[in-house]
Short mmCIF file of C-alpha atoms and ligand atoms in Angstrom, two decimals:
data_model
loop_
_atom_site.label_atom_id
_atom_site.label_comp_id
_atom_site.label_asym_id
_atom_site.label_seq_id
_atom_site.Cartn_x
_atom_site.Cartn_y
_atom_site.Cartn_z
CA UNK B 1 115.31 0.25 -117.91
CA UNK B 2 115.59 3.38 -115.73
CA UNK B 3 119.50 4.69 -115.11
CA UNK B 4 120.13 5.04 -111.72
CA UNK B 5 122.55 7.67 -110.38
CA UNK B 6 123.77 7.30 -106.61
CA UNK B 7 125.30 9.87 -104.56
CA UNK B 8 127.38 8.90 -101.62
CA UNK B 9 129.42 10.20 -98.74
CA UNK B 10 131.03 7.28 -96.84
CA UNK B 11 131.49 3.54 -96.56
CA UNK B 12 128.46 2.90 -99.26
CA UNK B 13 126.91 -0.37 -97.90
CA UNK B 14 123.76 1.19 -98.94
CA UNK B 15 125.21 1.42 -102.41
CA UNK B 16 126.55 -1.90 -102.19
CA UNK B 17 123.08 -3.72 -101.10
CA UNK B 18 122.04 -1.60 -104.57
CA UNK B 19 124.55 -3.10 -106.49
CA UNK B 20 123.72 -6.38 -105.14
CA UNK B 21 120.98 -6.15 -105.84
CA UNK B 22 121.04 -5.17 -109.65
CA UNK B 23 119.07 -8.45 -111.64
CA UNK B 24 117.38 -9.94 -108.52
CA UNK B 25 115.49 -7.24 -106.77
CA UNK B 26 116.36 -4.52 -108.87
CA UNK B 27 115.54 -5.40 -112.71
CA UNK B 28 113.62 -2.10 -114.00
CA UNK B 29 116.65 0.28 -113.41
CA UNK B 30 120.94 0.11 -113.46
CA UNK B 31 123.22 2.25 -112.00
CA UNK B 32 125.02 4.08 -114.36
CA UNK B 33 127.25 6.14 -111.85
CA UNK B 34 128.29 7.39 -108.40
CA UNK B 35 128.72 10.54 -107.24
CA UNK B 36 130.41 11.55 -104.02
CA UNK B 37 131.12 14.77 -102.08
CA UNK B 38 133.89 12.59 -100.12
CA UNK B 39 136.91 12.20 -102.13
CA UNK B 40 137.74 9.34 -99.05
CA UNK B 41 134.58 7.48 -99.41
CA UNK B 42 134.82 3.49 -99.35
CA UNK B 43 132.18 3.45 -101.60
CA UNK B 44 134.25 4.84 -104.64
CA UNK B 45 136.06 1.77 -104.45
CA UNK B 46 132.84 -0.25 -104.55
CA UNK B 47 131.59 1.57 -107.65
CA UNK B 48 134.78 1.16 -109.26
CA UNK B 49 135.00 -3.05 -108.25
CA UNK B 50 131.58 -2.81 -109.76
CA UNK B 51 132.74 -1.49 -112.99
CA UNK B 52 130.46 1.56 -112.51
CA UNK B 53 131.66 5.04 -113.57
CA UNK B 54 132.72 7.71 -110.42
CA UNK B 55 132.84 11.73 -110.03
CA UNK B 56 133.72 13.40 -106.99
CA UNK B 57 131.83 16.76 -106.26
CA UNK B 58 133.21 18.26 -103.01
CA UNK B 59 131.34 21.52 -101.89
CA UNK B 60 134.35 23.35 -100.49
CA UNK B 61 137.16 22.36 -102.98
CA UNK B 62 135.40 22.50 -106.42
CA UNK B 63 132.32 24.36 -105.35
CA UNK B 64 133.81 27.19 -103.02
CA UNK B 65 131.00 26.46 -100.19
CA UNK B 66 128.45 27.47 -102.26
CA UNK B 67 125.15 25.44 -102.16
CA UNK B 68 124.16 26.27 -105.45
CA UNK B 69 126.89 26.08 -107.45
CA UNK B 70 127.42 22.26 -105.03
CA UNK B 71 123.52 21.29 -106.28
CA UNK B 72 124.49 22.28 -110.34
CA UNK B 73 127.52 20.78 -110.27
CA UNK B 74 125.80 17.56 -109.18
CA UNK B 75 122.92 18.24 -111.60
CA UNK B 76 124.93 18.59 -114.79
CA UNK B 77 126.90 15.32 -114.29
CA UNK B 78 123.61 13.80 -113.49
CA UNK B 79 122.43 14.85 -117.03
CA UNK B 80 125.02 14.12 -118.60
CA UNK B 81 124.60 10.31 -117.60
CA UNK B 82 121.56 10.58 -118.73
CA UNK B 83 120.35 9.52 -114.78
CA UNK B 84 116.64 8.99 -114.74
CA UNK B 85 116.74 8.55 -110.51
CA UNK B 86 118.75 9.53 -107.99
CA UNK B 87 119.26 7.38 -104.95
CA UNK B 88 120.87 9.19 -101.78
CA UNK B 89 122.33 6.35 -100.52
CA UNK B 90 124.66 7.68 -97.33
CA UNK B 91 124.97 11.09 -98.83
CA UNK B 92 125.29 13.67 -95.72
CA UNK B 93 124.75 16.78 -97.30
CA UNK B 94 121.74 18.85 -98.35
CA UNK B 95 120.99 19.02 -101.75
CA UNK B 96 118.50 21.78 -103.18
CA UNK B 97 118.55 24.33 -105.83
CA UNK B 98 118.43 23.41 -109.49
CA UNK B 99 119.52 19.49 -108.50
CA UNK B 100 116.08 19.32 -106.57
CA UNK B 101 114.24 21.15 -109.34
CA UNK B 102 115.60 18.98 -112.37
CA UNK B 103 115.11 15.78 -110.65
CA UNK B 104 111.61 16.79 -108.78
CA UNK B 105 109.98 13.29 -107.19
CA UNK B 106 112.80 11.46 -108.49
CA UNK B 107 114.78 11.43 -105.88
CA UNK B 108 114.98 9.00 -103.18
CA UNK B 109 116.93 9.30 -99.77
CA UNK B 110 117.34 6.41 -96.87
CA UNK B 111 116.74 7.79 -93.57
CA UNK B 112 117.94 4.94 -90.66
CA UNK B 113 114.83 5.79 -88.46
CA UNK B 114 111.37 5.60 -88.50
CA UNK B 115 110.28 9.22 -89.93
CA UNK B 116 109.01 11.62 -88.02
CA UNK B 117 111.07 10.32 -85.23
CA UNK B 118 114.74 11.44 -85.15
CA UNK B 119 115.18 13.46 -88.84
CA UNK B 120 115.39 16.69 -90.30
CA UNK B 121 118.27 19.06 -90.12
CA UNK B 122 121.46 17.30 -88.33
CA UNK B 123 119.69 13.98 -87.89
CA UNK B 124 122.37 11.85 -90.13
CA UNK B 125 124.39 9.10 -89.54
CA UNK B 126 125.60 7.88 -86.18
CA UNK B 127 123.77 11.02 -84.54
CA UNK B 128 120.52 9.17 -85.45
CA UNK B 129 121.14 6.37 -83.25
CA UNK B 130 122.34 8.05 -80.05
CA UNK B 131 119.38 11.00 -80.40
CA UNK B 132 117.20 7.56 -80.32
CA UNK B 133 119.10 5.98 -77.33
CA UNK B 134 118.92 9.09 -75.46
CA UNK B 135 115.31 9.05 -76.22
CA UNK B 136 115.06 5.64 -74.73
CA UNK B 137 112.72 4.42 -77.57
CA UNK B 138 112.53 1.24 -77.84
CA UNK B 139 111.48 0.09 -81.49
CA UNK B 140 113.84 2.08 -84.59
CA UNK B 141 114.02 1.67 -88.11
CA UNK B 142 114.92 3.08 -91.37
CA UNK B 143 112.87 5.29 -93.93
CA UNK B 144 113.01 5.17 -97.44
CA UNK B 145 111.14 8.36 -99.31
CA UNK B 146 111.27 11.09 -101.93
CA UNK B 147 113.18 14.09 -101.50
CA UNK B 148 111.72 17.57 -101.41
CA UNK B 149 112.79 21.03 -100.28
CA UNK B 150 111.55 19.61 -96.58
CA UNK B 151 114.89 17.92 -95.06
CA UNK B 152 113.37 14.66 -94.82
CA UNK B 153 109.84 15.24 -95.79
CA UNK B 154 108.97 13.74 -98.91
CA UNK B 155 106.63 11.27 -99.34
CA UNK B 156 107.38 7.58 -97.57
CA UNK B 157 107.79 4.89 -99.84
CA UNK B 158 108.64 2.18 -97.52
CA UNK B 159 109.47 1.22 -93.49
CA UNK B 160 110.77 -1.30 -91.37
CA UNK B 161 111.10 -1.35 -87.86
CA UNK B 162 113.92 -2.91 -85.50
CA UNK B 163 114.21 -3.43 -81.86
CA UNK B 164 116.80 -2.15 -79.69
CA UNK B 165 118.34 -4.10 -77.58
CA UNK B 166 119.64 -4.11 -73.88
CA UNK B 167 123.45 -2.85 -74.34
CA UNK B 168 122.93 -0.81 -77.26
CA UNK B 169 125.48 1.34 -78.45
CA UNK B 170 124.72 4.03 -81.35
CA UNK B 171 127.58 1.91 -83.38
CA UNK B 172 125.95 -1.68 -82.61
CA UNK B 173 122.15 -0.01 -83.30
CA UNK B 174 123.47 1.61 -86.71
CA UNK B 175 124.91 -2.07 -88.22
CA UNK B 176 121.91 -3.58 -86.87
CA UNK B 177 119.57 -0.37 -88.53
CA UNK B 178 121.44 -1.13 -91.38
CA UNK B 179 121.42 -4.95 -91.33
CA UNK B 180 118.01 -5.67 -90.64
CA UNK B 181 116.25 -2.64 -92.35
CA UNK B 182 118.35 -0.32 -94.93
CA UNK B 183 119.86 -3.08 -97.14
CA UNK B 184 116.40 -4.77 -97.39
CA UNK B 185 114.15 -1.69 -97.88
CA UNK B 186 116.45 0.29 -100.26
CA UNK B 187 116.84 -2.12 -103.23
CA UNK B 188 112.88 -2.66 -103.37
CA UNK B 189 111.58 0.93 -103.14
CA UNK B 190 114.10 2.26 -105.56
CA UNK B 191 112.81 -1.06 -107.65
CA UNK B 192 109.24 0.34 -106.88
CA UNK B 193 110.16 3.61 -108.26
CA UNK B 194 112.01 2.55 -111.12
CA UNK B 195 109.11 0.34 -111.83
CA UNK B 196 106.28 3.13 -111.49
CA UNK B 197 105.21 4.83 -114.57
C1 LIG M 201 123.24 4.91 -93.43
O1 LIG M 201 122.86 4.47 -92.15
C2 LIG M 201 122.21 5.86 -93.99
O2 LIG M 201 120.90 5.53 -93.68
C3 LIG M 201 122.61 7.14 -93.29
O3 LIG M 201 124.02 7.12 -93.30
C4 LIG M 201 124.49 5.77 -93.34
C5 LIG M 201 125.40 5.60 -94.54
O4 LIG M 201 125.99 4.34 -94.58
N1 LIG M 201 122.05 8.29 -93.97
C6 LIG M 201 121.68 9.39 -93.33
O5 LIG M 201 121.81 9.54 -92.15
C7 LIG M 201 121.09 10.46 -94.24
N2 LIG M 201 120.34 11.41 -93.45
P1 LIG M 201 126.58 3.73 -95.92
O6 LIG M 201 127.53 4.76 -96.50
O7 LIG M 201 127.34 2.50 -95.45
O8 LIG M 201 125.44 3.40 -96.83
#
């Protein structure tokens, strides 16, 4: 059984599909904590519901802005969980450094769009869904893959596509993104990961 440490930044829906899914589609790993840089973030609450240990890292006020010190701050609680994987699940900040060294390929990020389209550097969140409205395409998605130093690079473990609709706004195409494609694809490739090797 792999131990499964998710990072988080906001309402955690992502997290919750994860913990949802924890003995159906997820059976080769747990999650053993929850980290977030948000001391707001719903999803503390639905770690702690869960029964599932929670540390807040902010970058600012325990980090003084520093990216470095942000990435081993997250790294050593990591370790000391003993997490196997990482799953970015909503997390909207950059990690790097010794965090991305430590964990190399085992890190996995959700991306709500079909990668290459709308990522990389300020691609997150809501901003996903109205650069893809403005765009005018036509089919979206979400992304799961592996983190590497490229913001959004790593290698694509799974896909699925959703139409837009007439009427769309970024808010409506985000639950639907989320509905129809994140909640779905994020249980089974972290299952596929924890599963691998
Ligand atoms: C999700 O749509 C996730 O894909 C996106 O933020 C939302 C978080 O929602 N992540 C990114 O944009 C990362 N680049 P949640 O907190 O309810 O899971």
């Amino acid at each position: 059984m792999k131990k499964i440490g998710v990072l988080i930044s906001g309402g955690g829906t992502n997290l919750q599909a994860l913990i949802d899914s924890q003995g159906s589609v997820l059976t080769s790993g747990t999650i053993v904590c929850v980290c977030s840089n948000n001391a707001d973030a719903y999803g503390l609450e639905r770690a702690k519901k869960a029964g599932i240990p929670t540390k807040i890292i902010r970058k600012n006020a325990d980090c003084g802005g520093d990216t470095d010190e942000f990435s081993r701050q997250i790294c050593d609680y990591m370790k000391k969980m003993r997490v196997d994987i990482i799953v970015l699940a909503g997390f909207m900040s950059i990690c790097g450094g010794e965090l991305l060294k430590e964990y190399a390929d085992r890190i996995i990020n959700i991306h709500p769009s079909l990668i290459p389209s709308f990522c990389g550097k300020g691609m997150y969140g809501l901003h996903v869904h109205e650069a893809a409205l403005e765009y005018g395409v036509k089919v979206t998605g979400a992304t799961v893959h592996m983190v590497n130093e490229v913001v959004d690079g790593g290698r694509i473990l799974m896909q699925k596509a959703v139409y837009i609709e007439d009427g769309d706004t970024p808010e409506i195409l985000q639950k639907r993104v989320m509905e129809q494609a994140e909640w779905k694809i994020l249980p089974k490739a972290v299952e596929l990961v924890c599963s691998s090797d």
